[in-house]
Short mmCIF file of C-alpha atoms in Angstrom, two decimals:
data_model
loop_
_atom_site.label_atom_id
_atom_site.label_comp_id
_atom_site.label_asym_id
_atom_site.label_seq_id
_atom_site.Cartn_x
_atom_site.Cartn_y
_atom_site.Cartn_z
CA MET I 159 0.00 0.00 0.00
CA ILE I 160 2.71 2.49 1.03
CA VAL I 161 4.82 1.77 -2.06
CA ALA I 162 1.82 2.31 -4.34
CA LEU I 163 1.04 5.55 -2.52
CA ILE I 164 4.62 6.81 -2.93
CA ILE I 165 4.37 6.15 -6.67
CA ALA I 166 0.96 7.83 -6.79
CA CYS I 167 2.32 10.89 -4.95
CA GLU I 168 5.27 11.15 -7.35
CA VAL I 169 2.98 10.90 -10.38
CA GLY I 170 0.54 13.33 -8.77
CA PHE I 171 3.36 15.83 -8.14
CA TRP I 172 4.27 16.00 -11.82
CA VAL I 173 0.66 15.95 -13.01
CA LEU I 174 -0.28 18.86 -10.73
CA LEU I 175 2.86 20.72 -11.76
CA ALA I 176 2.17 20.25 -15.48
CA LEU I 177 -1.48 21.27 -15.08
CA GLY I 178 -0.57 24.27 -12.95
CA LEU I 179 1.97 25.60 -15.44
CA ALA I 180 -0.25 24.86 -18.45
CA VAL I 181 -3.19 26.69 -16.88
CA ARG I 182 -0.93 29.61 -15.94
CA TYR I 183 0.72 30.19 -19.30
CA LEU I 184 -1.68 28.73 -21.86
CA LEU I 185 -5.04 29.73 -20.36
CA LYS I 186 -3.73 32.70 -18.34
CA TRP I 187 -5.64 31.54 -15.24
CA ARG I 188 -3.11 32.52 -12.62
CA ARG I 189 -5.36 31.99 -9.59
CA THR I 190 -6.34 28.52 -10.73
CA SER I 191 -2.67 27.79 -11.35
CA ASN I 192 -1.78 28.91 -7.82
CA VAL I 193 -4.48 26.65 -6.36
CA LEU I 194 -3.17 23.66 -8.31
CA LEU I 195 0.42 24.30 -7.26
CA LEU I 196 -0.60 24.82 -3.64
CA CYS I 197 -2.10 21.32 -3.72
CA GLU I 198 1.41 19.87 -4.03
CA PRO I 199 2.09 19.81 -0.24
CA VAL I 200 -1.19 17.96 0.27
CA LEU I 201 0.39 14.92 -1.40
CA GLU I 202 3.11 14.75 1.26
CA LEU I 203 0.51 15.19 3.99
CA VAL I 204 -1.54 12.32 2.57
CA LEU I 205 1.54 10.08 2.46
CA PHE I 206 2.49 11.02 6.03
CA VAL I 207 -1.00 10.30 7.37
CA ALA I 208 -1.25 7.02 5.45
CA THR I 209 2.13 5.88 6.82
CA ALA I 210 1.08 6.73 10.38
CA ILE I 211 -2.23 4.87 9.95
CA ASP I 212 -0.41 1.86 8.49
CA LEU I 213 1.86 1.66 11.55
CA LYS I 214 -1.08 2.25 13.91
CA ASN I 215 -2.94 -0.68 12.35
CA GLY I 216 -0.11 -2.97 13.35
CA ALA I 217 1.98 -3.07 10.17
CA GLU I 218 5.55 -4.21 10.80
CA PRO I 219 7.92 -1.26 10.19
CA GLY I 220 9.69 -1.96 6.91
CA TRP I 221 11.74 -0.41 4.16
CA GLU I 222 8.65 1.14 2.57
CA HIS I 223 8.10 3.30 5.65
CA GLY I 224 11.73 4.42 5.46
CA VAL I 225 11.40 5.27 1.78
CA ALA I 226 8.24 7.24 2.55
CA ALA I 227 10.13 9.35 5.11
CA LEU I 228 12.99 9.99 2.66
CA TYR I 229 10.53 10.90 -0.09
CA ILE I 230 8.71 13.38 2.13
CA GLY I 231 12.02 14.92 3.21
CA TYR I 232 13.18 15.27 -0.39
CA THR I 233 9.97 16.88 -1.62
CA VAL I 234 9.83 19.27 1.34
CA ALA I 235 13.40 20.42 0.63
CA PHE I 236 13.46 20.39 -3.17
CA GLY I 237 9.80 20.59 -4.19
CA HIS I 238 9.53 24.39 -4.23
CA TYR I 239 12.96 24.68 -5.86
CA THR I 240 11.87 22.32 -8.64
CA ILE I 241 8.59 24.16 -9.16
CA ARG I 242 10.35 27.54 -9.36
CA TRP I 243 12.92 26.18 -11.81
CA LEU I 244 10.29 24.70 -14.12
CA ASP I 245 8.12 27.80 -13.78
CA GLY I 246 10.99 29.88 -15.16
CA HIS I 247 11.34 27.60 -18.16
CA ALA I 248 7.57 27.49 -18.75
CA ALA I 249 7.42 31.30 -18.59
CA HIS I 250 10.13 31.43 -21.25
CA ARG I 251 8.71 28.71 -23.52
CA LEU I 252 5.02 29.50 -23.17
CA GLY I 253 4.81 33.05 -21.83
CA GLY I 254 7.43 34.88 -23.86
CA ALA I 255 9.59 35.72 -20.83
CA PRO I 256 13.37 35.89 -21.14
CA PRO I 257 15.18 32.58 -20.57
CA PRO I 258 15.86 31.86 -16.90
CA PRO I 259 19.46 32.27 -15.74
CA LYS I 260 21.52 29.11 -15.81
CA PRO I 261 23.32 27.95 -12.68
CA PRO I 262 26.93 29.12 -12.54
CA ARG I 263 29.41 26.61 -13.90
CA TYR I 264 32.77 27.79 -12.61
CA GLY I 265 34.67 29.17 -9.66
CA ARG I 266 33.29 30.50 -6.40
CA ALA I 267 29.84 31.09 -7.85
CA ARG I 268 29.50 27.38 -8.63
CA ALA I 269 30.78 26.50 -5.14
CA ARG I 270 28.14 28.78 -3.57
CA HIS I 271 25.44 27.22 -5.74
CA GLU I 272 26.44 23.70 -4.70
CA ALA I 273 26.60 24.75 -1.05
CA LYS I 274 23.02 26.05 -1.23
CA LEU I 275 21.85 22.79 -2.76
CA TRP I 276 23.65 20.89 -0.01
CA LEU I 277 21.84 22.96 2.62
CA ARG I 278 18.57 21.89 1.00
CA ALA I 279 19.74 18.28 1.23
CA VAL I 280 20.55 18.82 4.94
CA PHE I 281 17.05 20.21 5.48
CA GLY I 282 15.44 17.30 3.62
CA GLY I 283 17.55 14.80 5.51
CA ALA I 284 16.64 16.43 8.81
CA VAL I 285 12.93 16.16 7.97
CA ALA I 286 13.38 12.47 7.12
CA LEU I 287 15.34 11.84 10.33
CA VAL I 288 12.66 13.48 12.46
CA LEU I 289 9.87 11.51 10.77
CA LEU I 290 11.78 8.26 11.19
CA GLN I 291 12.49 9.01 14.86
CA LEU I 292 8.81 9.79 15.45
CA ALA I 293 7.97 6.45 13.87
CA VAL I 294 10.49 4.70 16.14
CA TRP I 295 8.92 6.28 19.23
CA TYR I 296 5.44 5.53 17.93
CA VAL I 297 6.18 1.85 17.41
CA GLY I 298 8.11 1.62 20.69
CA ASP I 299 8.75 -1.87 22.02
CA SER I 300 5.83 -3.40 20.17
CA GLY I 301 7.71 -3.96 16.90
CA ASP I 302 11.08 -4.24 15.21
CA VAL I 303 12.35 -0.76 14.36
CA SER I 304 15.70 -1.85 12.88
CA SER I 305 14.52 -0.96 9.36
CA LEU I 306 13.59 2.55 10.47
CA ARG I 307 16.98 2.92 12.18
CA SER I 308 18.78 1.76 9.04
CA PHE I 309 17.02 4.44 6.97
CA GLN I 310 18.16 7.06 9.44
CA TRP I 311 21.71 6.04 8.56
CA VAL I 312 20.77 6.20 4.87
CA ALA I 313 19.63 9.81 5.35
CA LEU I 314 22.86 10.68 7.16
CA ARG I 315 24.97 9.05 4.45
CA VAL I 316 23.14 10.95 1.71
CA ILE I 317 23.77 14.23 3.54
CA GLY I 318 27.44 13.33 3.99
CA ILE I 319 27.99 12.29 0.37
CA TYR I 320 26.19 15.38 -0.92
CA GLY I 321 28.34 17.49 1.41
CA LEU I 322 31.56 15.98 0.07
CA ILE I 323 30.45 16.66 -3.50
CA ALA I 324 29.61 20.28 -2.61
CA LEU I 325 32.92 20.66 -0.76
CA SER I 326 34.84 19.43 -3.80
CA TYR I 327 33.69 22.51 -5.73
CA THR I 328 35.29 24.69 -3.05
CA VAL I 329 38.52 22.71 -2.70
CA TRP I 330 38.91 22.05 -6.43
CA PRO I 331 36.91 24.80 -8.17
CA ARG I 332 36.24 24.37 -11.85
CA LYS I 333 38.08 26.95 -13.90
CA ALA I 334 36.40 28.72 -16.76
CA PRO I 335 37.91 28.49 -20.22
CA LYS I 336 40.16 31.43 -20.91
CA GLY I 337 38.16 34.12 -22.58
CA GLY I 338 37.11 36.53 -19.90
CA ALA I 339 33.32 36.46 -20.20
CA ALA I 340 32.85 33.02 -18.69
CA GLU I 341 35.26 33.84 -15.87
CA ASP I 342 33.39 37.06 -15.08
CA ARG I 343 30.10 35.21 -14.81
CA SER I 344 31.66 32.66 -12.47
CA ALA I 345 33.28 35.26 -10.24
CA ALA I 346 30.09 37.24 -9.64
CA PRO I 347 26.77 35.93 -8.33
CA SER I 348 24.33 35.17 -11.13
CA LYS I 349 20.96 36.87 -11.46
CA GLY I 350 19.30 33.67 -10.25
CA GLU I 351 21.52 33.56 -7.16
CA LYS I 352 20.71 37.21 -6.34
CA GLU I 353 16.99 36.49 -6.61
CA GLU I 354 17.35 33.39 -4.41
CA ALA I 355 19.30 35.39 -1.83
CA ARG I 356 16.53 38.01 -1.69
CA ARG I 357 13.98 35.24 -1.04
#
């Protein structure tokens, strides 16, 4: 049941996103688009409630409950970022807006970009860890929680690996090809980074 619901939530995320952007830029119904996009967090809430009910009904904690926690953590941390990124491309393709700024590719700007993504991964991992710990406490001594504990270590490993990748861009920054323009873009924060900083 939980696995099917995770798949349904993932499909629902992309369906709602596609409908929301299509309604916004093809039909020009911005309010309807906002309503559709605001329904995205409801999917995570449904998955959370269903997981809690499954455990309450006596289901043995298993890998599917761990995956559900990781999925919720990921969508909480990266869902809005993904929507904003695709909204920029939809505005360009369908609404005539200028193309969205690309992430920086070189130097300190790329290192800052990767560090911000890592912080999102830390946030998502923290959400997953909290949900898994709540599940451990909820189950208590009445069931085997080793699977939930193992997924806590999975979340920590993902955060650590992502952090090492982000750190590599600081220790070994990619150098722009010699030409001046590319180096200037890498040295200064991009327009997208400035907008994200203001948010």
